[in-house]
XYZ file of C-alpha atoms in Angstrom:
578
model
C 0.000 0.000 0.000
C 2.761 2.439 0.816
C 4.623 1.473 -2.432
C 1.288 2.326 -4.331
C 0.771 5.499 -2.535
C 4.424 6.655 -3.447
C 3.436 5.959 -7.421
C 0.643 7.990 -7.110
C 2.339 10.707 -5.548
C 5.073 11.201 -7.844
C 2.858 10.753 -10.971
C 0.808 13.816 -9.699
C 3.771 15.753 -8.518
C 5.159 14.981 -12.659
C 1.984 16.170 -14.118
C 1.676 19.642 -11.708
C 5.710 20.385 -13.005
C 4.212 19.939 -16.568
C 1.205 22.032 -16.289
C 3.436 24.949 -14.673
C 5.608 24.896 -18.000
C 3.069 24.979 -20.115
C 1.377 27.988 -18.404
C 4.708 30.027 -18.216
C 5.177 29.394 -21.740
C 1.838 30.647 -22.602
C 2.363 33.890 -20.801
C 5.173 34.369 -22.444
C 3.609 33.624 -25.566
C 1.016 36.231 -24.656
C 3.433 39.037 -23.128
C 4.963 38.809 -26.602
C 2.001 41.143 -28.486
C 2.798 44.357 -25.666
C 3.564 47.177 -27.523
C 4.640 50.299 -25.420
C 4.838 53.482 -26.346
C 7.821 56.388 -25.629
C 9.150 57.017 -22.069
C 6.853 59.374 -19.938
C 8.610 59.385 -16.597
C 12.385 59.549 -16.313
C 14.279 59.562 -13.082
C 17.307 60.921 -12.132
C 20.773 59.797 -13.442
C 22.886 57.346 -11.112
C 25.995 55.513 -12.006
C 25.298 56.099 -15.408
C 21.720 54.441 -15.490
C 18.265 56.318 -15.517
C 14.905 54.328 -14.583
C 12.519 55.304 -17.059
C 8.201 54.451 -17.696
C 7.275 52.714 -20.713
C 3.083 53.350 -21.222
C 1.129 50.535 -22.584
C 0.129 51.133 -26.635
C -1.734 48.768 -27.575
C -1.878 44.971 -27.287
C -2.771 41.613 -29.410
C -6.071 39.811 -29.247
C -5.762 37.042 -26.115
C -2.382 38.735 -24.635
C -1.570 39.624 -21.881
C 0.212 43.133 -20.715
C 0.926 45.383 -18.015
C -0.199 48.804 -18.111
C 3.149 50.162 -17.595
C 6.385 49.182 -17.882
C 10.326 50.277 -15.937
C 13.699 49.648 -17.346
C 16.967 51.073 -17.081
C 18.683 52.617 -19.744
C 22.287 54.668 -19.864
C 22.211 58.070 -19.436
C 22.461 60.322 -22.713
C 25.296 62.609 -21.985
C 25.032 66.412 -23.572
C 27.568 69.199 -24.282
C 30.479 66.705 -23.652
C 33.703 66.960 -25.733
C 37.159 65.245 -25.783
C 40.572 67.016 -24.582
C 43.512 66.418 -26.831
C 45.180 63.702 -24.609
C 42.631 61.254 -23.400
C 39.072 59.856 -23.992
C 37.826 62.570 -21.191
C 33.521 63.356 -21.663
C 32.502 66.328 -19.204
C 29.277 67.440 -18.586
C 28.423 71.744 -18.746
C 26.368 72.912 -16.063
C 24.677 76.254 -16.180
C 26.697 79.740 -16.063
C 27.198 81.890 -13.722
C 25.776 85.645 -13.464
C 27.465 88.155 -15.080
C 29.655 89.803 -12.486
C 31.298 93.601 -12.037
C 33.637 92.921 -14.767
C 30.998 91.790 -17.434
C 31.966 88.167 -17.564
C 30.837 84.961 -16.051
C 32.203 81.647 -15.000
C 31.019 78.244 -17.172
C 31.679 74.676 -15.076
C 32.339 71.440 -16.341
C 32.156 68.414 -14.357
C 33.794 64.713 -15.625
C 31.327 62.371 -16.395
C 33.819 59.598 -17.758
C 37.684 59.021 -18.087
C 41.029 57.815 -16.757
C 43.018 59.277 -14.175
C 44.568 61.803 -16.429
C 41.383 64.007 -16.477
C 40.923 66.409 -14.039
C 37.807 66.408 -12.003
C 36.515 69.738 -12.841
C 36.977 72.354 -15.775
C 36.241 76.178 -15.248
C 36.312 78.629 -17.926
C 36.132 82.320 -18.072
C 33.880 83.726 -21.190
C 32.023 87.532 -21.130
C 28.613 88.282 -21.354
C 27.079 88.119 -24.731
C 23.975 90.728 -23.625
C 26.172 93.209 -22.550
C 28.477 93.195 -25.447
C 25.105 93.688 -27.535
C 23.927 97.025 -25.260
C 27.323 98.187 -25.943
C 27.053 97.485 -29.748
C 23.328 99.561 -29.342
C 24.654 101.873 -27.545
C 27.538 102.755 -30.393
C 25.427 103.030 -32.937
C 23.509 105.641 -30.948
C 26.409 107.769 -32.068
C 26.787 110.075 -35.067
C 29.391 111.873 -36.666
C 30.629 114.242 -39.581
C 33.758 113.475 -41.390
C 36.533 116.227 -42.305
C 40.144 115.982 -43.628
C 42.857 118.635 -42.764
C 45.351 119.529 -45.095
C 47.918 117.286 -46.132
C 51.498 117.787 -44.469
C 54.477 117.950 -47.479
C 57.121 116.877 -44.600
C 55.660 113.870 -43.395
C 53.037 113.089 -46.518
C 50.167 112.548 -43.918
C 47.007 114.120 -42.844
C 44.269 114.074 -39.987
C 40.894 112.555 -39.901
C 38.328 115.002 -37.635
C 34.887 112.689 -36.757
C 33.075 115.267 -34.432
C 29.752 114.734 -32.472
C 26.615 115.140 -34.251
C 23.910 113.613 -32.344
C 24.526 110.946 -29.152
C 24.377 110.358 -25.457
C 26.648 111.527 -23.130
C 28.591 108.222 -23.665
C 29.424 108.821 -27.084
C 32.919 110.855 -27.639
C 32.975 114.268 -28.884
C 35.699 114.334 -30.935
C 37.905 111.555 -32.326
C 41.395 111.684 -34.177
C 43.225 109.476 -36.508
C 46.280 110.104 -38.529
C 46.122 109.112 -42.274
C 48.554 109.142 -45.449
C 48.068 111.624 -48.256
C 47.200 109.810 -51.577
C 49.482 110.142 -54.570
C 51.131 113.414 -52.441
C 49.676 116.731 -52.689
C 46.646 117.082 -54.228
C 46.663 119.346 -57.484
C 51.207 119.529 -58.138
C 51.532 118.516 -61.481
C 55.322 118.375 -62.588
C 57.442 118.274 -66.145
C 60.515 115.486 -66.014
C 63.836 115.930 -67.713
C 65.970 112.841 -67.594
C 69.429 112.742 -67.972
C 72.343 110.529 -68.443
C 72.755 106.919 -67.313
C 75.140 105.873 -65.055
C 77.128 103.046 -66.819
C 78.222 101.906 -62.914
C 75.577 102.746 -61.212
C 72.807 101.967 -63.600
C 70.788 104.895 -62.596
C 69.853 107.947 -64.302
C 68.680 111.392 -62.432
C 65.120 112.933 -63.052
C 64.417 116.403 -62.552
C 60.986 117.780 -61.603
C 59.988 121.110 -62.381
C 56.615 122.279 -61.118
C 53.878 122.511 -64.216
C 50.543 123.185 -62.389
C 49.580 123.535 -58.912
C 49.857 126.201 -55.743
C 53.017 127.369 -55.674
C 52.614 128.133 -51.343
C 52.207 124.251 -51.246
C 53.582 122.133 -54.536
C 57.709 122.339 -54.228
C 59.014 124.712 -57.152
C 61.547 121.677 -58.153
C 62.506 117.782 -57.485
C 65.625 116.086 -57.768
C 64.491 111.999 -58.408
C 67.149 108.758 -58.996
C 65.682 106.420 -60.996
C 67.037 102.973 -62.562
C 67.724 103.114 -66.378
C 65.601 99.792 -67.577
C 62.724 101.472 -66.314
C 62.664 105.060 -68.059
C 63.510 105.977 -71.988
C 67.260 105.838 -71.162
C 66.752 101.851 -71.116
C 68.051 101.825 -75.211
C 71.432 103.275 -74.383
C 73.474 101.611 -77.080
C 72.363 100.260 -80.172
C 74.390 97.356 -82.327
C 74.117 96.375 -86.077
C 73.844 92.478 -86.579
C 75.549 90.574 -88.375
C 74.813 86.246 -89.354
C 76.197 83.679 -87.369
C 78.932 82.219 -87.925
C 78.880 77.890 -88.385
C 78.352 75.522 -85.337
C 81.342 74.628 -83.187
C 80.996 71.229 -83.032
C 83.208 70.562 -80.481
C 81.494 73.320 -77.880
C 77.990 73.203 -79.608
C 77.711 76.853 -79.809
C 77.878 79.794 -82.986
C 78.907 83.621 -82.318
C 79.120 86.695 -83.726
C 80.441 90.069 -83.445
C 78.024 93.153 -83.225
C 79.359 96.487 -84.060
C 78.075 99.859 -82.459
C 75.407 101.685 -84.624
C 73.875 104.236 -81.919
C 75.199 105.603 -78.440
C 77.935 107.098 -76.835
C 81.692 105.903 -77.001
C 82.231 106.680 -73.937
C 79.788 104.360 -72.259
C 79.508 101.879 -74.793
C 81.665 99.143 -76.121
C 82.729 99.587 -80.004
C 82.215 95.686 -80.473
C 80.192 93.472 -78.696
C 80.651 89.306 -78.931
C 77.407 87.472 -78.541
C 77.175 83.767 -78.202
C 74.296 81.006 -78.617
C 73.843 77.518 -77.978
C 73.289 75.424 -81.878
C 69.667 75.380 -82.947
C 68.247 72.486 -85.526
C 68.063 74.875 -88.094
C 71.918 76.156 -87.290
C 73.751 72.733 -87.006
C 72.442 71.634 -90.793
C 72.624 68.606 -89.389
C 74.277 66.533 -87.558
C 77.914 68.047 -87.065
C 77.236 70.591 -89.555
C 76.733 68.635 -92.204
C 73.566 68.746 -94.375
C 72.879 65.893 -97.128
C 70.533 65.413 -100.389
C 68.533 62.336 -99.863
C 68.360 59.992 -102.703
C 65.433 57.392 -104.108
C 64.700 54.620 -102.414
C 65.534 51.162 -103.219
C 63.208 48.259 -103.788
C 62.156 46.119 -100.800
C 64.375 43.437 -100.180
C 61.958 40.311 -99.091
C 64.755 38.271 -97.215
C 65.440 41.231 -94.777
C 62.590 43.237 -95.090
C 64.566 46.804 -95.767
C 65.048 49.421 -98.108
C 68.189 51.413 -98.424
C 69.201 55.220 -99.938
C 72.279 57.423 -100.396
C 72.942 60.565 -99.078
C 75.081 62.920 -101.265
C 76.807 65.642 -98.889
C 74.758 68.945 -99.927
C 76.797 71.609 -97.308
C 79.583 70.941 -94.612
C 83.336 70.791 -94.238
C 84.662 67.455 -96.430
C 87.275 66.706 -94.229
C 84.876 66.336 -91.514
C 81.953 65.088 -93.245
C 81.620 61.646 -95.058
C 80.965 62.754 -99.315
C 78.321 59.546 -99.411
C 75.803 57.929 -96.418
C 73.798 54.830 -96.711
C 70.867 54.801 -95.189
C 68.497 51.772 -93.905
C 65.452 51.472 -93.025
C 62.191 48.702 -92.795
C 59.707 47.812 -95.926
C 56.859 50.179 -96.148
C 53.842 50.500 -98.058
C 55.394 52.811 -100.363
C 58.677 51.014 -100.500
C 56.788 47.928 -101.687
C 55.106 50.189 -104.820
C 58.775 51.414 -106.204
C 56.847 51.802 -109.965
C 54.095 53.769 -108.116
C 54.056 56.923 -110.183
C 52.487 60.377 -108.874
C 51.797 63.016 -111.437
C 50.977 66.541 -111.636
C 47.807 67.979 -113.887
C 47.599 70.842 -116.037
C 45.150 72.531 -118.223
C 43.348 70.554 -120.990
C 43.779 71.287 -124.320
C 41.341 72.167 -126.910
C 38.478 69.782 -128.145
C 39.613 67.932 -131.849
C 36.797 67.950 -133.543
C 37.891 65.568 -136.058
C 38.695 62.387 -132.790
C 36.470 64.340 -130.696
C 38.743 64.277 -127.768
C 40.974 66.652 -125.930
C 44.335 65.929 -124.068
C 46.306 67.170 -121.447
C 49.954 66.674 -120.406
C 50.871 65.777 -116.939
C 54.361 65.988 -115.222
C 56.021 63.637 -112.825
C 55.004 64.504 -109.428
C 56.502 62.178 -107.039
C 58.068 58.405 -107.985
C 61.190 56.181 -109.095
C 62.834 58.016 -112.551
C 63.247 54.156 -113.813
C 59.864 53.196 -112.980
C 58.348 56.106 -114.011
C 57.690 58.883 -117.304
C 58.561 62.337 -116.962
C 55.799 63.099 -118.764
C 52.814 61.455 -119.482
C 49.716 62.419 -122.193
C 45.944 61.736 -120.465
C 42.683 61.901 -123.249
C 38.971 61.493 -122.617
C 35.860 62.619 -124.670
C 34.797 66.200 -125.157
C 31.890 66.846 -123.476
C 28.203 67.794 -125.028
C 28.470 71.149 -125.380
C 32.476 70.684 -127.195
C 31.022 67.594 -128.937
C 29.760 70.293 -131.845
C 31.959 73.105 -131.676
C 33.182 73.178 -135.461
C 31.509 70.471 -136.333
C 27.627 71.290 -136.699
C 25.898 69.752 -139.494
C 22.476 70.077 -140.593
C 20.778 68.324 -143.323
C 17.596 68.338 -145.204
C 15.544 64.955 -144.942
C 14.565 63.873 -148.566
C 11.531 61.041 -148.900
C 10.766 57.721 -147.815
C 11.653 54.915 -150.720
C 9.026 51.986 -150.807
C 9.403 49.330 -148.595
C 12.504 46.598 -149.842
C 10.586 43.325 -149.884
C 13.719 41.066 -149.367
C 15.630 43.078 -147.222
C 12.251 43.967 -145.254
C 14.109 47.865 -145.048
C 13.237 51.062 -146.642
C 15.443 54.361 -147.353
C 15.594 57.791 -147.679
C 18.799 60.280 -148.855
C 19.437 63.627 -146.527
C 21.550 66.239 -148.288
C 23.980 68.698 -146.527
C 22.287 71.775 -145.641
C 24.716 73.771 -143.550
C 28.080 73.318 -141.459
C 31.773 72.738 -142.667
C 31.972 70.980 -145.968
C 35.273 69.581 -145.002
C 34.011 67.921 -141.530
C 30.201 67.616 -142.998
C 29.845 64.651 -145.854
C 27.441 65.755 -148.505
C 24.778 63.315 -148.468
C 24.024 60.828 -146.073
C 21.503 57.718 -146.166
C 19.124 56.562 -143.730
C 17.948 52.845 -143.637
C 15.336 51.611 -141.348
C 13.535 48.314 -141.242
C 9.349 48.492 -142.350
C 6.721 48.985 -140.056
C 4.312 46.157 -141.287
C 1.805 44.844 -138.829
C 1.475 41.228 -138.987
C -1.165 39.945 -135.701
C -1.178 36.286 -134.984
C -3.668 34.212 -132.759
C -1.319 31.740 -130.793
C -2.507 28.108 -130.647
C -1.507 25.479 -127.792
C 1.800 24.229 -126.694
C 2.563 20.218 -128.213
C 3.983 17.882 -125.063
C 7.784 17.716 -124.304
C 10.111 15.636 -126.699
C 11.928 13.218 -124.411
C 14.684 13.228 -127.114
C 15.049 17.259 -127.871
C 13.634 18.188 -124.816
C 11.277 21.369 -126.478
C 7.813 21.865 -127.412
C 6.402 23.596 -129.839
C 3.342 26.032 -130.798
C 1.651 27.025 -134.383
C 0.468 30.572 -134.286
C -2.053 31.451 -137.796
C -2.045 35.073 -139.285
C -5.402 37.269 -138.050
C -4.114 40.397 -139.966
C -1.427 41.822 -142.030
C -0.753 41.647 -145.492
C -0.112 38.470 -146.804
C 3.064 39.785 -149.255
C 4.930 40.532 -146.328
C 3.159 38.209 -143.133
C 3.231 34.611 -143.239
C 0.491 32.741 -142.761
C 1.287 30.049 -139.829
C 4.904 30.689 -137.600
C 6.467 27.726 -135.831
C 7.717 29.084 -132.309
C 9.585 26.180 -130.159
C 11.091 26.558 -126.774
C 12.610 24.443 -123.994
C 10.473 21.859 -121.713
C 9.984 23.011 -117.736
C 10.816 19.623 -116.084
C 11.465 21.286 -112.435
C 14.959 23.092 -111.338
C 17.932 20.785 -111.255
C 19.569 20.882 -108.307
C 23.323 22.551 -108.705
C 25.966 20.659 -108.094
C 27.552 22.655 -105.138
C 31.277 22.510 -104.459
C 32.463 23.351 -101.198
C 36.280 24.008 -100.430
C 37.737 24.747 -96.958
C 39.099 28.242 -95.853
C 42.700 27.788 -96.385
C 45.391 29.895 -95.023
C 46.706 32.914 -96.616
C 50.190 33.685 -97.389
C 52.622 36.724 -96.195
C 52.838 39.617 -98.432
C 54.505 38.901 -101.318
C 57.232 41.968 -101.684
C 57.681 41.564 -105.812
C 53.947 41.079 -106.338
C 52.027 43.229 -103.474
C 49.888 39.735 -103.291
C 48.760 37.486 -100.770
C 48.097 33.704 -102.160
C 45.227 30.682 -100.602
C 44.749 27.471 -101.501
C 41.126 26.207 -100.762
C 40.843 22.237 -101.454
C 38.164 20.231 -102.128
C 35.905 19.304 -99.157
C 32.580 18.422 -101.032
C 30.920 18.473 -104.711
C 31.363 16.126 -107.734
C 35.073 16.024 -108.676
C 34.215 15.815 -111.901
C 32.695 19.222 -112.203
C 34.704 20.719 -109.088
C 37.834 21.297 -109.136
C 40.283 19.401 -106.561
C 42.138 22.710 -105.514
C 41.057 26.049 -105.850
C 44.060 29.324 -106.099
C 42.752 32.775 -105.020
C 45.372 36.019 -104.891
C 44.129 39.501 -103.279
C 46.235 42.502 -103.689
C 48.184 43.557 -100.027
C 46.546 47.138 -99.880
C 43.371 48.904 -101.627
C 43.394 50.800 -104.728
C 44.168 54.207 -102.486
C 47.392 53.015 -101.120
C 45.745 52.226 -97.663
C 46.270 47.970 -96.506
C 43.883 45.704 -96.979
C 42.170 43.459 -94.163
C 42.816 40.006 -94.376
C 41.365 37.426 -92.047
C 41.449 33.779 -90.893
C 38.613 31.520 -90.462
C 35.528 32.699 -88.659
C 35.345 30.236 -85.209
C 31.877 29.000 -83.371
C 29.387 31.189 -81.456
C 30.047 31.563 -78.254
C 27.291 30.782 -75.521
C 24.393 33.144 -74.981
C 25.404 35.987 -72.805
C 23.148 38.867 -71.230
C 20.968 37.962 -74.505
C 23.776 38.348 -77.119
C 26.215 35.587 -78.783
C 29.349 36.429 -80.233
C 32.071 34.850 -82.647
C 35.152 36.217 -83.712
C 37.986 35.564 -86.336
C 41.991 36.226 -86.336
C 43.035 39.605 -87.856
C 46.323 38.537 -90.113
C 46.566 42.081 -90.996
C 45.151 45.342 -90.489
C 44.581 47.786 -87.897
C 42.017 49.311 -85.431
C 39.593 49.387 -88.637
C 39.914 45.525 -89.406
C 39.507 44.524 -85.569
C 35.770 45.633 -85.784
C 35.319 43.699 -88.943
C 36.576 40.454 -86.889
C 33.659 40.377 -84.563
C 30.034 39.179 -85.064
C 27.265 39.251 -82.746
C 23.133 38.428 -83.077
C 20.583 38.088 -80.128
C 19.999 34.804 -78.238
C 17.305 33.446 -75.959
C 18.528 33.485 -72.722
């Protein structure tokens, strides 16, 4: 019995712990839809903590919340700053009262820190207000502004501000020494310079009064004055003289410059003046200036060109009489017969050829390559077409109709123009209009062995001299379009520039077609650059789209050569389904 009574006891003692957890956790779950609104109550701050009162907002269906609500929350420090040295925050209690002396005393008391910081901060500031009655009070004051005389000795003069309206705070008079602007007011004077000092690189100005009172303005001045700056500054005057050839060994020319204006006295009779070499003084390098010749042809093995120089201006024994000069293949190097030539005026029109000419000269290009001259024609135009050669005839009468030749004729006699240009008589053949209808009958079936089918038309109405009664007209059977024989070759690979030629070179080979109407190899040449001289793109084969990307595949092919202009040629692109 006891042993039963124990079971029961601890099963009920199980089930009471289980029903306690389950309430708590439904409170919980209940407390969680509290909502409370901003702090109305906040106490006062200790340690750094502040008890404040959270009011109730509102609340979720079935929960269940307090009407208020207390927590503790770190105090918000204001007007705090940080020293220098230190992580010191102070707090700023109120100022003092403005004492006798118009300032007042402003506390600050450490809120947080190390040992470093002092305890307490007091500072020393005056009173705003009173600085703002005295500003008021100022402006209470008003006064009239004079100007004395100015003083010649010491170039100044005094500024009177007396009392016009105020308090008996304002001032009734107040002083203050000023300088004179550009002297005294109203001396004008007349300047004589004299003669430069070579040594002393001055020259003396006198001053001589022009205009102004003669009990104030000084009757002369005596002024020293430095020679760049007044009309003295062009003392002596030199005629030059050329340069004389680069020093190659100091890199400098000279020359000697002879007096043409000034005095002998102060002035040198010659006068040496020196300059580094310039580009245009050296001819050169060393001195030595050279006539360029033509260039060679392009050597393919090496891939250079080479020309002489023929010495033009210089010193022979320092100069070489002959310099060969290298350099790489270009596009004009690889054209040596490329001939450039310059036009002139056409000529008149021939009226016999009916053209006109016109001679050109050689403009720019290899003498063995190219004519000195060279002799362009072309066609006159319309309105030179008849110049000396207008000829008008008179139209005779229509012949009847030739009945084997099917033509008719008529004879047109010279009227006016030049009777050694214009031929007297002229005749003018032209096939007979005869009208000849036919009704067209129906097409026969195909021949299997000719492959054509015929059709008999009969005569409706012409005449029956000239028409035919039935025509025969025959053309080829439709049996359906043949399908071509295609022949497909492979890219190939193209070949470097050829330097003799200007010509790249592909084989394509056979990849697919009849070999007995294709051809096993296929040889295709393109010319190195375009008509105008520039260079031609040339590509290799084009590779496979790329995947889709942001909507957009792309393939792309290998630029053998060309420049910025080919690369964009070397890129394809069309839209994809991403």
């Amino acid at each position: 019995m006891k042993s039963l009574g124990l079971i029961i006891f601890l099963v009920l003692l199980s089930l009471s712990l289980v029903l306690a957890r389950k309430n708590k956790a439904a409170k919980m779950d209940r407390t969680a839809g509290c909502r409370y609104g901003r702090p109305t109550k906040k106490g006062e701050c200790v340690n750094g903590t502040r008890s404040v009162t959270l009011p109730l907002k509102f609340s979720k269906h079935g929960a269940i919340c307090d009407p208020e609500k207390s927590l503790d929350i770190p105090c918000r420090i204001k007007n705090t700053f940080k020293p220098k040295k230190g992580l010191c925050q102070y707090r700023k209690e109120l100022p003092t009262e403005c004492d006798a002396t118009n300032k007042r005393q402003i506390k600050k008391i450490l809120v947080s820190g190390d040992i470093s910081c002092p305890p307490e901060l007091n500072k020393e500031v005056p009173c705003k207000a009173n600085i703002r009655k005295e500003k008021k009070q100022r402006t209470n004051c008003q006064y009239s502004l004079t100007f004395t005389e100015c003083n010649t000795t010491t170039n100044t003069r005094m500024l009177v501000r007396k009392l016009v309206s105020g308090d008996d705070t304002c001032e009734p008079e107040i002083l203050k020494e000023k300088p004179c602007k550009q002297g005294v007011k109203g001396c004008k004077y007349h300047k004589t310079f004299g003669k430069c000092n070579p040594d002393t690189q001055k020259v003396t100005v006198t001053m001589t009064l022009k205009k102004g009172n003669q009990a104030v303005c000084e009757q002369t001045k005596t002024v020293e004055a430095k020679c760049r700056n007044m009309m003295n500054k062009r003392v002596c005057k030199y005629k030059k003289v050329p340069f004389e050839t680069c020093d190659r060994e100091t890199n400098t020319r000279s020359r000697n410059l002879f007096l043409r204006k000034g005095d002998p006295a102060t002035c040198n009779a010659t006068k040496l003046e020196t300059r580094p070499c310039g580009k245009k003084s050296r001819q050169g390098k060393g001195g030595c200036a050279y006539r360029k010749g033509p260039w060679s042809a392009c050597r393919a093995s090496t891939n250079t060109v080479t020309r002489t120089l023929t010495l033009k201006k210089g010193d022979p024994e320092k100069c070489n009489q002959t310099i060969t000069e290298t350099g790489r293949c270009r596009t004009k190097h690889l054209k040596p017969q490329e001939c450039k030539y310059r036009r002139t005026v056409w000529g008149d029109c021939d009226p016999i050829t009916n053209k006109k000419s016109m001679v050109m000269t050689l403009k720019s290009g290899d003498q063995p390559y190219c004519q000195t001259t060279k002799t362009v024609e072309k066609e006159c135009k319309r309105k030179m077409q008849n110049i000396g050669r207008v000829c008008k005839y008179q139209f005779g009468e229509w012949e009847n109709c030739d009945l084997a030749t099917n033509t008719r004729s008529r004879t047109l006699t010279l009227q006016s123009g030049n009777a050694a240009v214009c031929p007297q008589t002229k005749i003018d053949t032209r096939k007979c209009k005869i009208a000849c209808k036919f009704r067209e009958g129906k097409w026969s079936e195909c021949n299997p062995q000719t492959l054509q089918m015929q059709r008999v038309d009969t005569i409706i109405k012409g005449s029956e001299a000239f028409c035919e009664k039935t025509r025969l007209i025959t053309k080829k059977c439709r049996l359906g379009k043949k399908k071509k024989k295609k022949c497909k070759y492979d890219f190939g690979t193209w070949s470097d520039c050829n330097a003799l030629t200007n010509k790249r070179t592909r084989i394509k080979h056979l990849m697919s077609g009849d070999p007995e109407v294709c051809e096993e190899e296929k040889v295709e040449s393109k010319s190195c650059t375009r008509p105008n001289g520039k260079v031609r793109c040339f590509f290799g084969q084009w590779g496979e789209y790329e995947p889709c990307m942001n909507g957009v595949q792309k393939k792309q092919r290998e630029v053998i050569q060309g420049g910025v202009d080919c690369q964009k040629k070397a890129v394809k692109m069309k839209s994809c389904a991403r």
